[in-house]
Each structure stands twice: as C-alpha cells, then as structure tokens.
mmCIF file of C-alpha atoms and ligand atoms in Angstrom:
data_model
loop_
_atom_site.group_PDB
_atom_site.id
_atom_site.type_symbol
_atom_site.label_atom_id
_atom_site.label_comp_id
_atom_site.label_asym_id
_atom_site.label_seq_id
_atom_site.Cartn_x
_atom_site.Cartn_y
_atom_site.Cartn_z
ATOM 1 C CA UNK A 1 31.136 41.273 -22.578
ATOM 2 C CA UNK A 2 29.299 44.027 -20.801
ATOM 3 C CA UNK A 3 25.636 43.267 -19.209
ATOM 4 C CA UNK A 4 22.423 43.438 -21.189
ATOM 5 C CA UNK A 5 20.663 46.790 -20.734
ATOM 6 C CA UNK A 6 17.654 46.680 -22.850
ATOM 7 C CA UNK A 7 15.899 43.159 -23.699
ATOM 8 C CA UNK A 8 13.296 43.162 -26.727
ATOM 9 C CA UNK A 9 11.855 39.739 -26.999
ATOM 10 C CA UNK A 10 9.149 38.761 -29.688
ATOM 11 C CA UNK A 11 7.550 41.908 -29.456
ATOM 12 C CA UNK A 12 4.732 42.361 -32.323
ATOM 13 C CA UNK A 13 2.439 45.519 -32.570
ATOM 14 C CA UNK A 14 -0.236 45.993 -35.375
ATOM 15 C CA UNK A 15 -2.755 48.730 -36.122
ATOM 16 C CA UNK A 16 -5.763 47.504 -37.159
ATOM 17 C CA UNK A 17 -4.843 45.349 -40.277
ATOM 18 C CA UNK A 18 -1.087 46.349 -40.259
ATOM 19 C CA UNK A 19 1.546 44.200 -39.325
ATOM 20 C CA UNK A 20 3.666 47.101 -38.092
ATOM 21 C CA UNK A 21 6.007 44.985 -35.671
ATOM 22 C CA UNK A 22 6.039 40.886 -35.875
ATOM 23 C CA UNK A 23 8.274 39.199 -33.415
ATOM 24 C CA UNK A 24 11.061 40.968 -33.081
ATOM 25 C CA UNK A 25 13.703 40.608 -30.437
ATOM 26 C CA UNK A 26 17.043 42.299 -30.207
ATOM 27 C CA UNK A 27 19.561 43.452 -27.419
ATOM 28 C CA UNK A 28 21.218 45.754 -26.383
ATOM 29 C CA UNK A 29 24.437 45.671 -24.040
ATOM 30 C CA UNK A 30 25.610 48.244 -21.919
ATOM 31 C CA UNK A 31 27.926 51.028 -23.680
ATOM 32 C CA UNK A 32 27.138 49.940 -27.145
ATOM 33 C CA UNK A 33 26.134 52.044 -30.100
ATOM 34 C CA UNK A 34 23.657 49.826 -31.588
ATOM 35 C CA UNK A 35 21.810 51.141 -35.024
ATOM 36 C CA UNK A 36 18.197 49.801 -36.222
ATOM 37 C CA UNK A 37 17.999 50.276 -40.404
ATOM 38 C CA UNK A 38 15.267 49.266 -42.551
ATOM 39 C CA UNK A 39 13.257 50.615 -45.682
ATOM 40 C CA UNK A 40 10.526 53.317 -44.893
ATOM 41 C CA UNK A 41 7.675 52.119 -43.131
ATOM 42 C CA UNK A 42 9.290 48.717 -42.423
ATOM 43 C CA UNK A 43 8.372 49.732 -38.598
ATOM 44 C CA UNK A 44 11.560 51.057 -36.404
ATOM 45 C CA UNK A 45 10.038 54.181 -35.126
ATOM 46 C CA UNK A 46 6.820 51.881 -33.465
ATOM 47 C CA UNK A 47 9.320 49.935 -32.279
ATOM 48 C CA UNK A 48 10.850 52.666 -30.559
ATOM 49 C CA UNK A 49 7.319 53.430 -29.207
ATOM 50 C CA UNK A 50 6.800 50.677 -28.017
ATOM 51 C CA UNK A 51 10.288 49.917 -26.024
ATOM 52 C CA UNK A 52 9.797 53.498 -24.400
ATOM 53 C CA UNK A 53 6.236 52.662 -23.544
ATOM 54 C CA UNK A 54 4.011 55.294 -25.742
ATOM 55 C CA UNK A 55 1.484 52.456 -26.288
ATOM 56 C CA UNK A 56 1.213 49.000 -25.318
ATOM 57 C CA UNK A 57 2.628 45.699 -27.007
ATOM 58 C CA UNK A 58 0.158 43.204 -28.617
ATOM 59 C CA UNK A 59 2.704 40.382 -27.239
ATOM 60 C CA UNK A 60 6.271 39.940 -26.385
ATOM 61 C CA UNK A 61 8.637 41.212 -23.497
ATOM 62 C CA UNK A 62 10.963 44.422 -22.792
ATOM 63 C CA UNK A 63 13.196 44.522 -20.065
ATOM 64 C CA UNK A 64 15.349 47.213 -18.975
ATOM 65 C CA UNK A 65 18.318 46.223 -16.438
ATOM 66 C CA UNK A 66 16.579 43.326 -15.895
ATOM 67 C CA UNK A 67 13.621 45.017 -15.086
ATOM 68 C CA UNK A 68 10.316 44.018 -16.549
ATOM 69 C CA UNK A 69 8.786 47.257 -18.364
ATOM 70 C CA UNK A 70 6.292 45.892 -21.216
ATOM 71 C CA UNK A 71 3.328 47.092 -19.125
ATOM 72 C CA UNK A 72 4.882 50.516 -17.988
ATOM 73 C CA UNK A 73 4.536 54.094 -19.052
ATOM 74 C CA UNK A 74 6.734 56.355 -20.952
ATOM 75 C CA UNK A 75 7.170 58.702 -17.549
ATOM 76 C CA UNK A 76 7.759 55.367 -15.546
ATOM 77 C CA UNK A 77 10.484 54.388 -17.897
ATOM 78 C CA UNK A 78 12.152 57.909 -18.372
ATOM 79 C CA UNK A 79 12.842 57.782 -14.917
ATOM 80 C CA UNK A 80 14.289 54.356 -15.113
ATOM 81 C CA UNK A 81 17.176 55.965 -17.305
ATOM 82 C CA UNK A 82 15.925 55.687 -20.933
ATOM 83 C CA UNK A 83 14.680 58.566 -23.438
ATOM 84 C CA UNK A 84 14.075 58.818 -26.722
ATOM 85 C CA UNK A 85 14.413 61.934 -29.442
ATOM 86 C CA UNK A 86 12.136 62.299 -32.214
ATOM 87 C CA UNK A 87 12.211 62.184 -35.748
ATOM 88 C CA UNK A 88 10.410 65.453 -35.867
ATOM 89 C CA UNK A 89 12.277 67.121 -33.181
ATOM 90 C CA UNK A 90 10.156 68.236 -29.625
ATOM 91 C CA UNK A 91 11.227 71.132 -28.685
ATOM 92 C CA UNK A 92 9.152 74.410 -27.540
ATOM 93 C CA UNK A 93 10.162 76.780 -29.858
ATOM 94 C CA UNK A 94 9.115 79.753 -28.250
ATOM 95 C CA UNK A 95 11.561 79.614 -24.797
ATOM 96 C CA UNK A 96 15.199 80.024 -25.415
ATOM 97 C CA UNK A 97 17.836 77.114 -25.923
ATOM 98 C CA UNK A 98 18.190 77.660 -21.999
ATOM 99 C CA UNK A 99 14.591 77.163 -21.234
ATOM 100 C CA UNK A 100 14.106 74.437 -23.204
ATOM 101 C CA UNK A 101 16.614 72.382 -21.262
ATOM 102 C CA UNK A 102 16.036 73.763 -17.888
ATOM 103 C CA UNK A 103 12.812 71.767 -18.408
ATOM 104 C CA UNK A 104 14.770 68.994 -19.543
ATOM 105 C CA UNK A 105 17.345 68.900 -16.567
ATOM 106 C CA UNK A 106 15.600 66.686 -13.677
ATOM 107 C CA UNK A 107 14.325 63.302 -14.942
ATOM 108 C CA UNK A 108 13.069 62.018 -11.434
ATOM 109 C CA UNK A 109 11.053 65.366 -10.722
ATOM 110 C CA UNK A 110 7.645 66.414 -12.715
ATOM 111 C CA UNK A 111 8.169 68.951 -15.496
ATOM 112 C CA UNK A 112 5.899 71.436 -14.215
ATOM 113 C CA UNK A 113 8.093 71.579 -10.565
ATOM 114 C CA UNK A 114 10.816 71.932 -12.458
ATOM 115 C CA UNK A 115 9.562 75.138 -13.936
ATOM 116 C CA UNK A 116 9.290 76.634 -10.999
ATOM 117 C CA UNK A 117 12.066 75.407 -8.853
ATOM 118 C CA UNK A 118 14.442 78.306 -7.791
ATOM 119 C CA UNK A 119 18.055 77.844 -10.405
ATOM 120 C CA UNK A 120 21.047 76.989 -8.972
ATOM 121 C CA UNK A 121 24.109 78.091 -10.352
ATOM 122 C CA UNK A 122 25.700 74.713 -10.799
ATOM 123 C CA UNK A 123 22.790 73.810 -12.865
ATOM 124 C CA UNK A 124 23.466 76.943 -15.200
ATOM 125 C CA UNK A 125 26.916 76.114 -15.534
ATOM 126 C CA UNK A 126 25.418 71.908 -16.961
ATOM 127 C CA UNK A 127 23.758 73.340 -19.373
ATOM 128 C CA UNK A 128 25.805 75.815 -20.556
ATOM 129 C CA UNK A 129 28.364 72.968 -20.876
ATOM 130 C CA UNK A 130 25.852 70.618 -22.688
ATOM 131 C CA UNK A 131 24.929 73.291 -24.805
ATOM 132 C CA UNK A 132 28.809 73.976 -25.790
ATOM 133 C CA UNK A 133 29.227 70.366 -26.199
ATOM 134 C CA UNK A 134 26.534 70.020 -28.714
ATOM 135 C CA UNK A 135 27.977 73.605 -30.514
ATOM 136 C CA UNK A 136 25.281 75.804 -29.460
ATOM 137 C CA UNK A 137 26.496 77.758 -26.602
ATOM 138 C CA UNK A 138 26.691 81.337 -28.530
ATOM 139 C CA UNK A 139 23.083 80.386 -29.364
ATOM 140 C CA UNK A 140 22.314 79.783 -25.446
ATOM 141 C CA UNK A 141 19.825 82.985 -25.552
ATOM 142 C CA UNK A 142 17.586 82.658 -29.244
ATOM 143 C CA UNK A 143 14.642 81.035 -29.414
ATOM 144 C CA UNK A 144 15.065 77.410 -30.084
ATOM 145 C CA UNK A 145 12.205 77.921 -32.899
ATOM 146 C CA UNK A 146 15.067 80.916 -34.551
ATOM 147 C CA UNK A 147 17.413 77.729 -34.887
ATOM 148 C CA UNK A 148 17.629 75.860 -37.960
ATOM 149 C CA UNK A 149 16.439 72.501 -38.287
ATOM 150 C CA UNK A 150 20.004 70.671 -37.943
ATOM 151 C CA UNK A 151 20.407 72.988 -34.803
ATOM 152 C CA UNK A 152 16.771 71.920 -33.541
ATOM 153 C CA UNK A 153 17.816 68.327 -33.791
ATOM 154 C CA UNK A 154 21.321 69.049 -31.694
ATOM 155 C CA UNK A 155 19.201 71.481 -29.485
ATOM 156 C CA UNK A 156 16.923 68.044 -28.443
ATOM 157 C CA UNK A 157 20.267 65.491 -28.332
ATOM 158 C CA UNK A 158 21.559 68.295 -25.516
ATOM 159 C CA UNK A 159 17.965 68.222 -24.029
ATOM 160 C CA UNK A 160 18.112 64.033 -23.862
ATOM 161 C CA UNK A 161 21.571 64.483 -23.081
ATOM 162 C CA UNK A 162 21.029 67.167 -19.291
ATOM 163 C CA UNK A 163 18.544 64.512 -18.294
ATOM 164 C CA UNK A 164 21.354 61.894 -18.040
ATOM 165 C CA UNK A 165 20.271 58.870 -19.566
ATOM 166 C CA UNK A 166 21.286 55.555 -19.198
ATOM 167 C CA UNK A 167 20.414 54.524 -22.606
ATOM 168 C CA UNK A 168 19.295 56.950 -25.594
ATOM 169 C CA UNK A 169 17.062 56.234 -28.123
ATOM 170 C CA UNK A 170 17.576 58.284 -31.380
ATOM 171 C CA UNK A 171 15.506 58.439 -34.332
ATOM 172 C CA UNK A 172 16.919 59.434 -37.504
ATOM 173 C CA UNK A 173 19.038 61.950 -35.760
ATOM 174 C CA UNK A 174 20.601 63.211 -38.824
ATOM 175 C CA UNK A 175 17.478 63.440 -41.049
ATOM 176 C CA UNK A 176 17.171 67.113 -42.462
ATOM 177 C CA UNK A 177 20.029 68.615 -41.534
ATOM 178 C CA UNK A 178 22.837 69.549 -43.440
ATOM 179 C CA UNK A 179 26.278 67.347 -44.362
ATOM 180 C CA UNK A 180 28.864 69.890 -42.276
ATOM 181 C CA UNK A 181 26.180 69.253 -38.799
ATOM 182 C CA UNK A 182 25.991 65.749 -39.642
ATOM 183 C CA UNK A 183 30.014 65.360 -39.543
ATOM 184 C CA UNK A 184 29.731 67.312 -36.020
ATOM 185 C CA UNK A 185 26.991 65.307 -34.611
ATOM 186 C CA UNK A 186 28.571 61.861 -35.447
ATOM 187 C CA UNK A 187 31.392 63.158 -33.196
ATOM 188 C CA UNK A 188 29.275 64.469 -30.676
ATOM 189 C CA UNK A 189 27.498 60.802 -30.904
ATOM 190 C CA UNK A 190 30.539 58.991 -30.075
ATOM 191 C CA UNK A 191 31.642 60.946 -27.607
ATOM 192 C CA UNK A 192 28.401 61.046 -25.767
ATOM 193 C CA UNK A 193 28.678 57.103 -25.944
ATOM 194 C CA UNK A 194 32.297 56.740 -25.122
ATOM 195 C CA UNK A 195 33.194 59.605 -22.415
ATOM 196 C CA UNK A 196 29.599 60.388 -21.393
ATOM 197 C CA UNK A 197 28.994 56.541 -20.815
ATOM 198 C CA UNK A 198 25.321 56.910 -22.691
ATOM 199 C CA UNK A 199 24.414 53.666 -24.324
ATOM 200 C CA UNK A 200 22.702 54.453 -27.428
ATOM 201 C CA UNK A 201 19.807 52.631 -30.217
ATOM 202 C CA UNK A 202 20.163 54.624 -33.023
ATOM 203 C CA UNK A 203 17.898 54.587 -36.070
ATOM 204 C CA UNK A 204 19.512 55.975 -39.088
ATOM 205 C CA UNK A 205 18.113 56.214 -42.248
ATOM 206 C CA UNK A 206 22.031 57.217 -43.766
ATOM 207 C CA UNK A 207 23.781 53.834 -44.293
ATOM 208 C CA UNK A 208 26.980 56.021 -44.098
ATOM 209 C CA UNK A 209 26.138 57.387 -40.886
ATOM 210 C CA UNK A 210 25.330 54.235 -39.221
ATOM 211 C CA UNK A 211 28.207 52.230 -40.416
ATOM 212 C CA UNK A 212 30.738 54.367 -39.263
ATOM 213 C CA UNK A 213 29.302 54.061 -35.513
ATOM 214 C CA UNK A 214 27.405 51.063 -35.044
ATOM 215 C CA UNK A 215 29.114 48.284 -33.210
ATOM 216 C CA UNK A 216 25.847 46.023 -34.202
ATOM 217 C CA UNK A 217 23.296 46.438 -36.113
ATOM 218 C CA UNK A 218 19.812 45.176 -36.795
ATOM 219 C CA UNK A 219 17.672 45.339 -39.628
ATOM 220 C CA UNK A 220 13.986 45.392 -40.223
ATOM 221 C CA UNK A 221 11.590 45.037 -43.343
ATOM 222 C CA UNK A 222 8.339 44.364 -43.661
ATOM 223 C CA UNK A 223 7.970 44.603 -39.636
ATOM 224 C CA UNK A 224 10.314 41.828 -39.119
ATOM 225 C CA UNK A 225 13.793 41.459 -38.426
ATOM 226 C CA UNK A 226 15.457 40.938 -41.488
ATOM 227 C CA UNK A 227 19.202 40.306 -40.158
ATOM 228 C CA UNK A 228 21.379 41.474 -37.817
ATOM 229 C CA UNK A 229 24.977 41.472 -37.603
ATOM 230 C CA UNK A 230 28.291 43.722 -37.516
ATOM 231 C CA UNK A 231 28.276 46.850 -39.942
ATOM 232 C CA UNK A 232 30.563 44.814 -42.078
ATOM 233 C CA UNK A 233 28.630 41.967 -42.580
ATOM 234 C CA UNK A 234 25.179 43.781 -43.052
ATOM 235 C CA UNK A 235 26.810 46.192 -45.326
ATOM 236 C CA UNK A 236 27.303 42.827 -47.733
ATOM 237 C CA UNK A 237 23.904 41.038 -46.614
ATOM 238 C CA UNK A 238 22.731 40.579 -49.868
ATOM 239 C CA UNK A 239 19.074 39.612 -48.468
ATOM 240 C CA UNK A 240 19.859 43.577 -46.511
ATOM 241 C CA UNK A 241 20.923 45.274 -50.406
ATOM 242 C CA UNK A 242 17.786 43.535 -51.515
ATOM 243 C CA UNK A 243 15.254 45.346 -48.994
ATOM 244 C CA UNK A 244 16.460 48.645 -49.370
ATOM 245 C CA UNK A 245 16.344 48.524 -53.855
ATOM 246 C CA UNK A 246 13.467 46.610 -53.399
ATOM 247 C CA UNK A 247 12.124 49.605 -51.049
ATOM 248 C CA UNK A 248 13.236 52.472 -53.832
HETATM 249 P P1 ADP B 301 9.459 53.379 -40.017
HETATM 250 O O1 ADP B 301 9.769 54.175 -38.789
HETATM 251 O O2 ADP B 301 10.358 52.198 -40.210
HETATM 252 O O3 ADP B 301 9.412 54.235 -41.240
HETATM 253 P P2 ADP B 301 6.843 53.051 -38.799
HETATM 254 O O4 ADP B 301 7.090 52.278 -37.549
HETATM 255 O O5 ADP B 301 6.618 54.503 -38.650
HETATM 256 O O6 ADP B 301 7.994 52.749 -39.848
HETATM 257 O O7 ADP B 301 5.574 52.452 -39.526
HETATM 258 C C1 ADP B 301 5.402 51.054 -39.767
HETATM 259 C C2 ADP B 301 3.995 50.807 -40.288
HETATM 260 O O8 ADP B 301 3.032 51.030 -39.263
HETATM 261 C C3 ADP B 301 3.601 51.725 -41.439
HETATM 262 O O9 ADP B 301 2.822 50.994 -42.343
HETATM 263 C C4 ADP B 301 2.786 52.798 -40.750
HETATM 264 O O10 ADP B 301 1.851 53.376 -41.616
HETATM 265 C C5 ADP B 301 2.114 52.020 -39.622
HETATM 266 N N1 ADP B 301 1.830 52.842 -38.442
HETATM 267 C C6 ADP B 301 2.748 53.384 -37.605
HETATM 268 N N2 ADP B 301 2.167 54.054 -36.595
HETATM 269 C C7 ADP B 301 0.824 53.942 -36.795
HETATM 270 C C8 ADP B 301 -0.345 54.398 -36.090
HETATM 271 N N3 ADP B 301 -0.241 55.116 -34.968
HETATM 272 N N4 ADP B 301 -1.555 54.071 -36.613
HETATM 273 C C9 ADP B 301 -1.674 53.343 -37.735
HETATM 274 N N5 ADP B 301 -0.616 52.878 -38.436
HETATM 275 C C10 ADP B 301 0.609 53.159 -37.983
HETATM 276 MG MG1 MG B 302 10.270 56.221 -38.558
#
C-alpha cells in the first residue's frame, strides 16, 4: 500500500449555529483518486476549505506528508504541493488562456514576481503542452472569459495542473458543463492521476462520474461522515441511497 499523503482526523467546523463539519476523518494515500459525495449542503466544499487552510478548524488535525498543517495558510500549504479548483471556476477572464497560467506556473514564487519575471521558452512550450493536454491549445490566444463554462473549468484543471501539485483537490469539476467535455475530462482526470502522478480528492456531485474513477470513496450528510467504502459497495449502501432521496 502506498504512504498516506493527506491525514483528516476529527476535524469539525461550524458557523455560528451550523454544524457544517462534525468529526470527520478520512485519508488519503499517495496516487489515489479518492471522491467525497454527499447531498447539497451536507458540507464537502468547507471541508475542502478547511484541509487547504482558507479558515481555521474548530478542532481536529490535518496532516500533509506527515506534516502538521491545521494551523497553516492556504499560500503555506500551496507550496507544500496541494491546490484546490473551485466550484465556481477562478480564473481572470480578461488575460488570455496563456496569461492565466503563466500566473499559475511557479508555486514556490509570489504571483505578482511571476508577472513580471522575463519568459523562458521552455516555460512556453509547458503550457502550451498543458493546454493541449486539457484540449485547449487552438484556444491558447482568447480570452479565458470568451471560453465557455466547460472550457473555463478545463482552463483552471490546466492552471492547477502547470503548478505541479502533489495532490489536487477538485470540486465538482464537472458541474455545468456539457456531457461530450465531461467524457474528455474524466480521461484527462485519469491520466493526470496515473501518468502525471497527481493524487487527487475529488468531489463530484455525478454519481456516474465518480464511480467510474474513484478507487475509495467517502460520503458525507448532515456534516458527518456517513460511510465510506469502494465505489461498489457505496453504490449499494443503502444508508448512502437513503441520503441522497432523502436530500431530493
Ligand atoms: P456542500 O459543499 O456539501 O454543498 P457546504 O460545505 O458548502 O456544503 O455547506 C455546508 C453547510 O455550511 C451549509 O449549511 C452552508 O450553508 C454552511 N456554510 C458553508 N460555508 C459557510 C459560511 N462561510 N458561512 C456560513 N455558513 C456556511
Ligand atoms: Mg459545495
């Protein structure tokens, strides 16, 4: 078995009187596709917040390589090898597909530097491959805010992608976009996992979706972890069916 990358242990997160997070704990090993499910609102995306430190934990533990990060900061753990995409996708829609991931390239380096510091031509040639790999290389020179919303969403999984994470955090990558981009980017997915070597924590809304590339998955209602298990067994988790008609 491959080495523990991320460690989430009884973390629990409320605002005000919401519960949004109680005691949840989950791993992740090295190389995996894991997926996080659960009904609307049942709390993955502050979840994801809180692993990649955009606010602080009420109580519980995160470490990353065996490094303690709870108390760290979402530039602090970026450069510790783990990103996140959005559900509503980040990108700056006024600089071209270039642009945007010129910005993106150099994870140790501030963003502002990066702006400025002189191109080389190796780096052209990255993200001109990253944009190919992701489909949009005869889009390399429109506006990323020209792109449709599907295209957006691939736009800022080539952006995470340049930066060269250790472990990706996606949320609801395929939300929005149309069924012919989401065959495409369930490849690109698994390839980005398997010849890329990018461990990723997927949240997917599309049960479809997640089954087909999840090697584990975990599920949360309510702010609590409902069950976890392979996609095989959660698919037939009747206390799993239950959450989601119960959610509809
Ligand atoms: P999911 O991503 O599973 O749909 P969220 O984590 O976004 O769920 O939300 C879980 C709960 O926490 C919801 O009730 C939501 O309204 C609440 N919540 C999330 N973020 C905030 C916030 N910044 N302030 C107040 N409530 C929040
Ligand atoms: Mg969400």
């Amino acid at each position: 078995m491959s080495a523990v990358l991320l460690d989430v242990e009884s973390v629990s997160k409320s605002f005000g009187g919401i519960e949004a997070n109680r005691d949840i704990s989950l791993s992740v090993r090295e190389g995996k596709i894991i997926g996080l499910i659960g009904p609307n609102g049942s709390g993955k995306t502050t979840l994801f917040n809180s692993i990649v430190g955009y606010h602080p934990v009420d109580k519980g533990n995160i470490r990353f390589q065996n490094k303690e990060i709870t108390q760290l900061l979402v530039p602090e753990i970026a450069r510790l090898g783990m990103l996140r995409t959005f559900q509503q996708t980040r990108i700056y829609g006024k600089m071209s597909c270039i642009q945007n991931m010129q910005i993106s390239m150099p994870l140790a380096e501030q963003s502002l530097k990066a702006v400025f510091k002189p191109f080389r031509r190796q780096d052209m040639q990255e993200i001109e491959d990253m944009l190919a790999f992701v489909g949009l290389h005869s889009k390399r020179y429109l506006l990323a805010g020209d792109l449709s919303f599907g295209q957006q969403k691939l736009l800022e999984f080539a952006m995470a992608l340049i930066a060269g994470p250790k472990l990706l955090l996606l949320d609801e990558p395929t939300a929005g976009i149309n069924p012919t981009l989401i065959n495409g980017l369930i490849d690109r997915l698994k390839v980005a996992n398997k010849e890329l070597g990018i461990t990723l924590l997927i949240i997917e809304h599309n049960m479809r979706v997640i089954m087909n590339i999840a090697d584990h998955i975990y599920c949360l209602a309510h702010g609590k972890l409902l069950a976890e298990g392979p996609p095989q067994e959660i698919q037939n988790n009747q206390i799993v069916i239950d959450a989601y008609l119960g959610a509809h």
